[in-house]
Amino acid sequence: MPGIDQFLSKSLEVIIKKNLDEKTEYRMKRIMFEKYGISIRQSIENIDKLIDVRKDLLGELDNSSLKKYLKKICSVKKSKDDKLYEITILDEFLKKSILEKLGDDESRRIILATVGRAQTNSEVLEYNKISTTSGYRKINVLIRDGFLIKSKSKLIETRRSVEQYITFCDKVLFEMKKNRLILTIVINKKLMQSSSLFHLLYDSKKSNYL
């Protein structure tokens, strides 16, 4: 599922590779491509395929390793009204990526323009008076990194259907505490429940996230 899974995929890919020797990493890449035609990072967005390959290659009988890796990247808790989820980012690489995008004027304006409101790329750029040259490049980066997700299609004057995009999160919260930056992403319940990654963290017996 694009969005959360895609947003976390790069960081999770790095941890997965760090925990494989060179030979095993090569075999995993080869099996993943031969069996499904995708990369390790793409398999994170199709978590069942990653689990399947790891089971065959590494003999993993459960998802404890993937759970451990994911919990190094972030922690999750529900809001008090049970309508939102708060994802606290623990991975420094991901924190840096978020700060860089919000620190860039054009990228920040693109993100803000699509919070809670689906728009086409051209609408975002026109509204924010951003040049198409740099604007489309930055939109593509935001889509690639999971900040923007497809919402729905829209018919334009030429009767051509174009995609509309929306920012995957509702809020980004910052807190400085004892010389440490705490960065939390707030997303809605529906989007969280559509994420295949977070089913790894879900404890059905306790009905909450680990």
PDB file of C-alpha atoms in Angstrom:
ATOM      1  CA  MET A   1       0.000   0.000   0.000  1.00  0.00           C
ATOM      2  CA  PRO A   2       1.517   3.352  -1.031  1.00  0.00           C
ATOM      3  CA  GLY A   3       1.858   5.897   1.731  1.00  0.00           C
ATOM      4  CA  ILE A   4       3.027   4.522   5.052  1.00  0.00           C
ATOM      5  CA  ASP A   5       4.613   1.390   3.598  1.00  0.00           C
ATOM      6  CA  GLN A   6       6.360   3.383   0.890  1.00  0.00           C
ATOM      7  CA  PHE A   7       7.284   6.089   3.395  1.00  0.00           C
ATOM      8  CA  LEU A   8       9.106   3.554   5.601  1.00  0.00           C
ATOM      9  CA  SER A   9      10.427   1.270   2.856  1.00  0.00           C
ATOM     10  CA  LYS A  10      13.844   2.891   2.355  1.00  0.00           C
ATOM     11  CA  SER A  11      14.742   2.790   6.048  1.00  0.00           C
ATOM     12  CA  LEU A  12      13.521  -0.797   6.399  1.00  0.00           C
ATOM     13  CA  GLU A  13      15.434  -1.835   3.286  1.00  0.00           C
ATOM     14  CA  VAL A  14      18.660  -0.443   4.787  1.00  0.00           C
ATOM     15  CA  ILE A  15      18.182  -2.399   8.035  1.00  0.00           C
ATOM     16  CA  ILE A  16      17.292  -5.602   6.186  1.00  0.00           C
ATOM     17  CA  LYS A  17      20.451  -5.389   4.078  1.00  0.00           C
ATOM     18  CA  LYS A  18      22.626  -4.600   7.115  1.00  0.00           C
ATOM     19  CA  ASN A  19      21.506  -7.881   8.649  1.00  0.00           C
ATOM     20  CA  LEU A  20      22.428  -9.970   5.599  1.00  0.00           C
ATOM     21  CA  ASP A  21      25.885 -10.985   4.453  1.00  0.00           C
ATOM     22  CA  GLU A  22      26.840 -10.110   0.887  1.00  0.00           C
ATOM     23  CA  LYS A  23      26.123 -13.578  -0.504  1.00  0.00           C
ATOM     24  CA  THR A  24      22.693 -13.849   1.134  1.00  0.00           C
ATOM     25  CA  GLU A  25      21.722 -10.341   0.031  1.00  0.00           C
ATOM     26  CA  TYR A  26      22.600 -11.247  -3.559  1.00  0.00           C
ATOM     27  CA  ARG A  27      20.530 -14.445  -3.351  1.00  0.00           C
ATOM     28  CA  MET A  28      17.575 -12.573  -1.884  1.00  0.00           C
ATOM     29  CA  LYS A  29      17.691  -9.983  -4.671  1.00  0.00           C
ATOM     30  CA  ARG A  30      17.892 -12.725  -7.313  1.00  0.00           C
ATOM     31  CA  ILE A  31      15.045 -14.808  -5.854  1.00  0.00           C
ATOM     32  CA  MET A  32      12.879 -11.709  -5.389  1.00  0.00           C
ATOM     33  CA  PHE A  33      13.370 -10.691  -9.012  1.00  0.00           C
ATOM     34  CA  GLU A  34      13.004 -14.190 -10.490  1.00  0.00           C
ATOM     35  CA  LYS A  35       9.894 -15.009  -8.447  1.00  0.00           C
ATOM     36  CA  TYR A  36       8.094 -11.660  -8.386  1.00  0.00           C
ATOM     37  CA  GLY A  37      10.009  -9.283 -10.665  1.00  0.00           C
ATOM     38  CA  ILE A  38      10.551  -6.740  -7.886  1.00  0.00           C
ATOM     39  CA  SER A  39      13.350  -5.373  -5.693  1.00  0.00           C
ATOM     40  CA  ILE A  40      13.754  -5.749  -1.932  1.00  0.00           C
ATOM     41  CA  ARG A  41      12.410  -2.236  -1.423  1.00  0.00           C
ATOM     42  CA  GLN A  42       9.373  -2.916  -3.615  1.00  0.00           C
ATOM     43  CA  SER A  43       8.703  -6.123  -1.675  1.00  0.00           C
ATOM     44  CA  ILE A  44       8.329  -4.049   1.509  1.00  0.00           C
ATOM     45  CA  GLU A  45       5.249  -2.504  -0.098  1.00  0.00           C
ATOM     46  CA  ASN A  46       4.041  -6.071  -0.783  1.00  0.00           C
ATOM     47  CA  ILE A  47       4.992  -7.501   2.588  1.00  0.00           C
ATOM     48  CA  ASP A  48       3.626 -11.005   1.975  1.00  0.00           C
ATOM     49  CA  LYS A  49       6.150 -11.442  -0.837  1.00  0.00           C
ATOM     50  CA  LEU A  50       9.023 -10.352   1.409  1.00  0.00           C
ATOM     51  CA  ILE A  51       7.868 -12.744   4.148  1.00  0.00           C
ATOM     52  CA  ASP A  52       7.607 -15.576   1.607  1.00  0.00           C
ATOM     53  CA  VAL A  53      11.144 -15.075   0.278  1.00  0.00           C
ATOM     54  CA  ARG A  54      12.657 -14.708   3.759  1.00  0.00           C
ATOM     55  CA  LYS A  55      10.915 -17.911   4.853  1.00  0.00           C
ATOM     56  CA  ASP A  56      12.366 -19.872   1.908  1.00  0.00           C
ATOM     57  CA  LEU A  57      15.824 -18.307   2.035  1.00  0.00           C
ATOM     58  CA  LEU A  58      16.386 -17.807   5.765  1.00  0.00           C
ATOM     59  CA  GLY A  59      14.028 -20.408   7.189  1.00  0.00           C
ATOM     60  CA  GLU A  60      12.153 -17.809   9.255  1.00  0.00           C
ATOM     61  CA  LEU A  61       9.115 -19.368  10.905  1.00  0.00           C
ATOM     62  CA  ASP A  62       7.671 -16.067  12.132  1.00  0.00           C
ATOM     63  CA  ASN A  63       7.987 -12.323  11.532  1.00  0.00           C
ATOM     64  CA  SER A  64       9.930 -11.503  14.696  1.00  0.00           C
ATOM     65  CA  SER A  65      12.987 -10.207  12.799  1.00  0.00           C
ATOM     66  CA  LEU A  66      10.924  -7.872  10.619  1.00  0.00           C
ATOM     67  CA  LYS A  67       9.039  -6.670  13.699  1.00  0.00           C
ATOM     68  CA  LYS A  68      12.341  -5.914  15.416  1.00  0.00           C
ATOM     69  CA  TYR A  69      13.624  -3.999  12.392  1.00  0.00           C
ATOM     70  CA  LEU A  70      10.424  -1.977  12.049  1.00  0.00           C
ATOM     71  CA  LYS A  71      10.436  -1.059  15.733  1.00  0.00           C
ATOM     72  CA  LYS A  72      13.921   0.419  15.257  1.00  0.00           C
ATOM     73  CA  ILE A  73      12.463   2.797  12.714  1.00  0.00           C
ATOM     74  CA  CYS A  74       9.335   3.967  14.533  1.00  0.00           C
ATOM     75  CA  SER A  75       6.906   3.431  17.388  1.00  0.00           C
ATOM     76  CA  VAL A  76       3.126   3.634  17.100  1.00  0.00           C
ATOM     77  CA  LYS A  77       0.263   4.523  19.398  1.00  0.00           C
ATOM     78  CA  LYS A  78      -3.411   5.348  19.002  1.00  0.00           C
ATOM     79  CA  SER A  79      -4.868   8.729  19.826  1.00  0.00           C
ATOM     80  CA  LYS A  80      -7.193   8.901  22.820  1.00  0.00           C
ATOM     81  CA  ASP A  81     -10.277   9.189  20.603  1.00  0.00           C
ATOM     82  CA  ASP A  82      -9.170   6.139  18.560  1.00  0.00           C
ATOM     83  CA  LYS A  83      -9.448   8.125  15.295  1.00  0.00           C
ATOM     84  CA  LEU A  84      -5.774   8.774  14.628  1.00  0.00           C
ATOM     85  CA  TYR A  85      -2.411   7.074  14.960  1.00  0.00           C
ATOM     86  CA  GLU A  86       0.805   8.736  16.057  1.00  0.00           C
ATOM     87  CA  ILE A  87       3.993   7.385  14.502  1.00  0.00           C
ATOM     88  CA  THR A  88       7.124   8.577  16.302  1.00  0.00           C
ATOM     89  CA  ILE A  89      10.121   8.398  13.990  1.00  0.00           C
ATOM     90  CA  LEU A  90      13.198   6.792  15.584  1.00  0.00           C
ATOM     91  CA  ASP A  91      15.368   6.334  12.497  1.00  0.00           C
ATOM     92  CA  GLU A  92      17.738   9.285  12.054  1.00  0.00           C
ATOM     93  CA  PHE A  93      17.951   8.811   8.262  1.00  0.00           C
ATOM     94  CA  LEU A  94      14.176   9.126   7.976  1.00  0.00           C
ATOM     95  CA  LYS A  95      14.117  12.145  10.292  1.00  0.00           C
ATOM     96  CA  LYS A  96      16.674  13.836   8.057  1.00  0.00           C
ATOM     97  CA  SER A  97      14.632  13.061   4.945  1.00  0.00           C
ATOM     98  CA  ILE A  98      11.501  14.586   6.488  1.00  0.00           C
ATOM     99  CA  LEU A  99      13.325  17.697   7.677  1.00  0.00           C
ATOM    100  CA  GLU A 100      14.949  18.207   4.272  1.00  0.00           C
ATOM    101  CA  LYS A 101      11.591  18.091   2.490  1.00  0.00           C
ATOM    102  CA  LEU A 102       9.908  20.420   4.956  1.00  0.00           C
ATOM    103  CA  GLY A 103      12.949  22.703   4.865  1.00  0.00           C
ATOM    104  CA  ASP A 104      12.757  23.076   1.096  1.00  0.00           C
ATOM    105  CA  ASP A 105      10.352  25.920   0.265  1.00  0.00           C
ATOM    106  CA  GLU A 106       8.765  24.373  -2.819  1.00  0.00           C
ATOM    107  CA  SER A 107       8.478  20.849  -1.399  1.00  0.00           C
ATOM    108  CA  ARG A 108       6.911  22.237   1.786  1.00  0.00           C
ATOM    109  CA  ARG A 109       4.347  24.246  -0.186  1.00  0.00           C
ATOM    110  CA  ILE A 110       3.447  21.165  -2.239  1.00  0.00           C
ATOM    111  CA  ILE A 111       2.946  19.120   0.934  1.00  0.00           C
ATOM    112  CA  LEU A 112       0.874  21.812   2.636  1.00  0.00           C
ATOM    113  CA  ALA A 113      -1.310  22.273  -0.471  1.00  0.00           C
ATOM    114  CA  THR A 114      -2.294  18.600  -0.403  1.00  0.00           C
ATOM    115  CA  VAL A 115      -3.005  18.121   3.311  1.00  0.00           C
ATOM    116  CA  GLY A 116      -6.578  16.829   3.437  1.00  0.00           C
ATOM    117  CA  ARG A 117      -7.256  17.972  -0.136  1.00  0.00           C
ATOM    118  CA  ALA A 118      -6.634  15.902  -3.267  1.00  0.00           C
ATOM    119  CA  GLN A 119      -5.241  17.850  -6.210  1.00  0.00           C
ATOM    120  CA  THR A 120      -3.649  17.187  -9.573  1.00  0.00           C
ATOM    121  CA  ASN A 121       0.034  18.016 -10.010  1.00  0.00           C
ATOM    122  CA  SER A 122      -0.736  20.928 -12.289  1.00  0.00           C
ATOM    123  CA  GLU A 123      -3.251  22.366  -9.801  1.00  0.00           C
ATOM    124  CA  VAL A 124      -0.666  22.240  -7.007  1.00  0.00           C
ATOM    125  CA  LEU A 125       1.997  23.932  -9.100  1.00  0.00           C
ATOM    126  CA  GLU A 126      -0.341  26.585 -10.493  1.00  0.00           C
ATOM    127  CA  TYR A 127      -1.807  27.427  -7.075  1.00  0.00           C
ATOM    128  CA  ASN A 128       1.644  27.745  -5.489  1.00  0.00           C
ATOM    129  CA  LYS A 129       3.203  29.490  -8.508  1.00  0.00           C
ATOM    130  CA  ILE A 130       5.946  26.853  -8.729  1.00  0.00           C
ATOM    131  CA  SER A 131       7.763  26.335 -12.029  1.00  0.00           C
ATOM    132  CA  THR A 132       6.977  23.067 -13.789  1.00  0.00           C
ATOM    133  CA  THR A 133      10.677  22.279 -14.240  1.00  0.00           C
ATOM    134  CA  SER A 134      11.485  21.990 -10.543  1.00  0.00           C
ATOM    135  CA  GLY A 135       7.903  21.396  -9.415  1.00  0.00           C
ATOM    136  CA  TYR A 136       7.305  18.098 -11.218  1.00  0.00           C
ATOM    137  CA  ARG A 137      10.707  16.827 -10.144  1.00  0.00           C
ATOM    138  CA  LYS A 138       9.943  17.546  -6.488  1.00  0.00           C
ATOM    139  CA  ILE A 139       6.450  16.073  -6.745  1.00  0.00           C
ATOM    140  CA  ASN A 140       7.941  12.870  -8.169  1.00  0.00           C
ATOM    141  CA  VAL A 141      10.375  12.688  -5.241  1.00  0.00           C
ATOM    142  CA  LEU A 142       7.513  13.186  -2.769  1.00  0.00           C
ATOM    143  CA  ILE A 143       5.533  10.419  -4.474  1.00  0.00           C
ATOM    144  CA  ARG A 144       8.548   8.099  -4.560  1.00  0.00           C
ATOM    145  CA  ASP A 145       9.189   8.628  -0.844  1.00  0.00           C
ATOM    146  CA  GLY A 146       5.548   8.133   0.129  1.00  0.00           C
ATOM    147  CA  PHE A 147       4.689  11.698   1.143  1.00  0.00           C
ATOM    148  CA  LEU A 148       2.106  11.993  -1.615  1.00  0.00           C
ATOM    149  CA  ILE A 149      -0.301   9.151  -2.417  1.00  0.00           C
ATOM    150  CA  LYS A 150      -2.867   8.705  -5.180  1.00  0.00           C
ATOM    151  CA  SER A 151      -6.338   9.681  -4.062  1.00  0.00           C
ATOM    152  CA  LYS A 152      -8.609   9.550  -7.117  1.00  0.00           C
ATOM    153  CA  SER A 153      -8.752  10.445 -10.796  1.00  0.00           C
ATOM    154  CA  LYS A 154     -10.195  13.588 -12.315  1.00  0.00           C
ATOM    155  CA  LEU A 155     -11.442  14.323 -15.832  1.00  0.00           C
ATOM    156  CA  ILE A 156      -9.964  17.510 -17.240  1.00  0.00           C
ATOM    157  CA  GLU A 157     -11.247  19.649 -20.141  1.00  0.00           C
ATOM    158  CA  THR A 158      -9.674  17.394 -22.774  1.00  0.00           C
ATOM    159  CA  ARG A 159     -11.647  14.464 -21.284  1.00  0.00           C
ATOM    160  CA  ARG A 160      -8.379  12.939 -20.193  1.00  0.00           C
ATOM    161  CA  SER A 161      -8.197  11.303 -16.771  1.00  0.00           C
ATOM    162  CA  VAL A 162      -5.414  12.575 -14.484  1.00  0.00           C
ATOM    163  CA  GLU A 163      -4.401  11.410 -11.021  1.00  0.00           C
ATOM    164  CA  GLN A 164      -5.001  13.499  -7.919  1.00  0.00           C
ATOM    165  CA  TYR A 165      -2.638  13.261  -4.965  1.00  0.00           C
ATOM    166  CA  ILE A 166      -2.965  13.912  -1.250  1.00  0.00           C
ATOM    167  CA  THR A 167      -0.448  14.098   1.595  1.00  0.00           C
ATOM    168  CA  PHE A 168      -0.508  10.786   3.473  1.00  0.00           C
ATOM    169  CA  CYS A 169      -0.343  12.350   6.946  1.00  0.00           C
ATOM    170  CA  ASP A 170      -2.549  14.865   8.739  1.00  0.00           C
ATOM    171  CA  LYS A 171       0.133  16.470  10.909  1.00  0.00           C
ATOM    172  CA  VAL A 172       3.877  16.511  11.541  1.00  0.00           C
ATOM    173  CA  LEU A 173       4.760  17.336  15.154  1.00  0.00           C
ATOM    174  CA  PHE A 174       8.165  18.413  16.481  1.00  0.00           C
ATOM    175  CA  GLU A 175       9.411  18.487  20.072  1.00  0.00           C
ATOM    176  CA  MET A 176      12.856  19.259  21.487  1.00  0.00           C
ATOM    177  CA  LYS A 177      13.559  17.230  24.609  1.00  0.00           C
ATOM    178  CA  LYS A 178      16.950  16.915  26.315  1.00  0.00           C
ATOM    179  CA  ASN A 179      18.877  17.789  23.156  1.00  0.00           C
ATOM    180  CA  ARG A 180      16.844  15.261  21.180  1.00  0.00           C
ATOM    181  CA  LEU A 181      14.419  15.980  18.367  1.00  0.00           C
ATOM    182  CA  ILE A 182      11.176  14.025  18.660  1.00  0.00           C
ATOM    183  CA  LEU A 183       9.343  13.865  15.338  1.00  0.00           C
ATOM    184  CA  THR A 184       5.835  12.418  15.163  1.00  0.00           C
ATOM    185  CA  ILE A 185       3.651  11.786  12.115  1.00  0.00           C
ATOM    186  CA  VAL A 186      -0.122  11.792  12.677  1.00  0.00           C
ATOM    187  CA  ILE A 187      -2.273   9.782  10.243  1.00  0.00           C
ATOM    188  CA  ASN A 188      -5.906   8.740  10.091  1.00  0.00           C
ATOM    189  CA  LYS A 189      -7.192   5.342  11.156  1.00  0.00           C
ATOM    190  CA  LYS A 190      -8.292   4.249   7.688  1.00  0.00           C
ATOM    191  CA  LEU A 191      -4.849   4.792   6.191  1.00  0.00           C
ATOM    192  CA  MET A 192      -3.168   2.998   9.072  1.00  0.00           C
ATOM    193  CA  GLN A 193      -5.414  -0.029   8.713  1.00  0.00           C
ATOM    194  CA  SER A 194      -4.627  -0.204   4.988  1.00  0.00           C
ATOM    195  CA  SER A 195      -0.906  -0.610   5.738  1.00  0.00           C
ATOM    196  CA  SER A 196       0.473  -4.125   5.363  1.00  0.00           C
ATOM    197  CA  LEU A 197       3.605  -3.205   7.332  1.00  0.00           C
ATOM    198  CA  PHE A 198       1.758  -2.376  10.507  1.00  0.00           C
ATOM    199  CA  HIS A 199       0.034  -5.714  10.603  1.00  0.00           C
ATOM    200  CA  LEU A 200       3.504  -6.932  11.593  1.00  0.00           C
ATOM    201  CA  LEU A 201       3.292  -4.814  14.718  1.00  0.00           C
ATOM    202  CA  TYR A 202      -0.300  -5.553  15.590  1.00  0.00           C
ATOM    203  CA  ASP A 203      -0.929  -7.796  18.578  1.00  0.00           C
ATOM    204  CA  SER A 204      -4.406  -9.271  18.042  1.00  0.00           C
ATOM    205  CA  LYS A 205      -4.534 -10.659  21.581  1.00  0.00           C
ATOM    206  CA  LYS A 206      -3.953  -7.272  23.142  1.00  0.00           C
ATOM    207  CA  SER A 207      -5.695  -5.356  20.331  1.00  0.00           C
ATOM    208  CA  ASN A 208      -2.954  -2.782  20.116  1.00  0.00           C
ATOM    209  CA  TYR A 209       0.405  -2.047  18.527  1.00  0.00           C
ATOM    210  CA  LEU A 210       3.636  -3.260  20.092  1.00  0.00           C
TER     211      LEU A 210
END
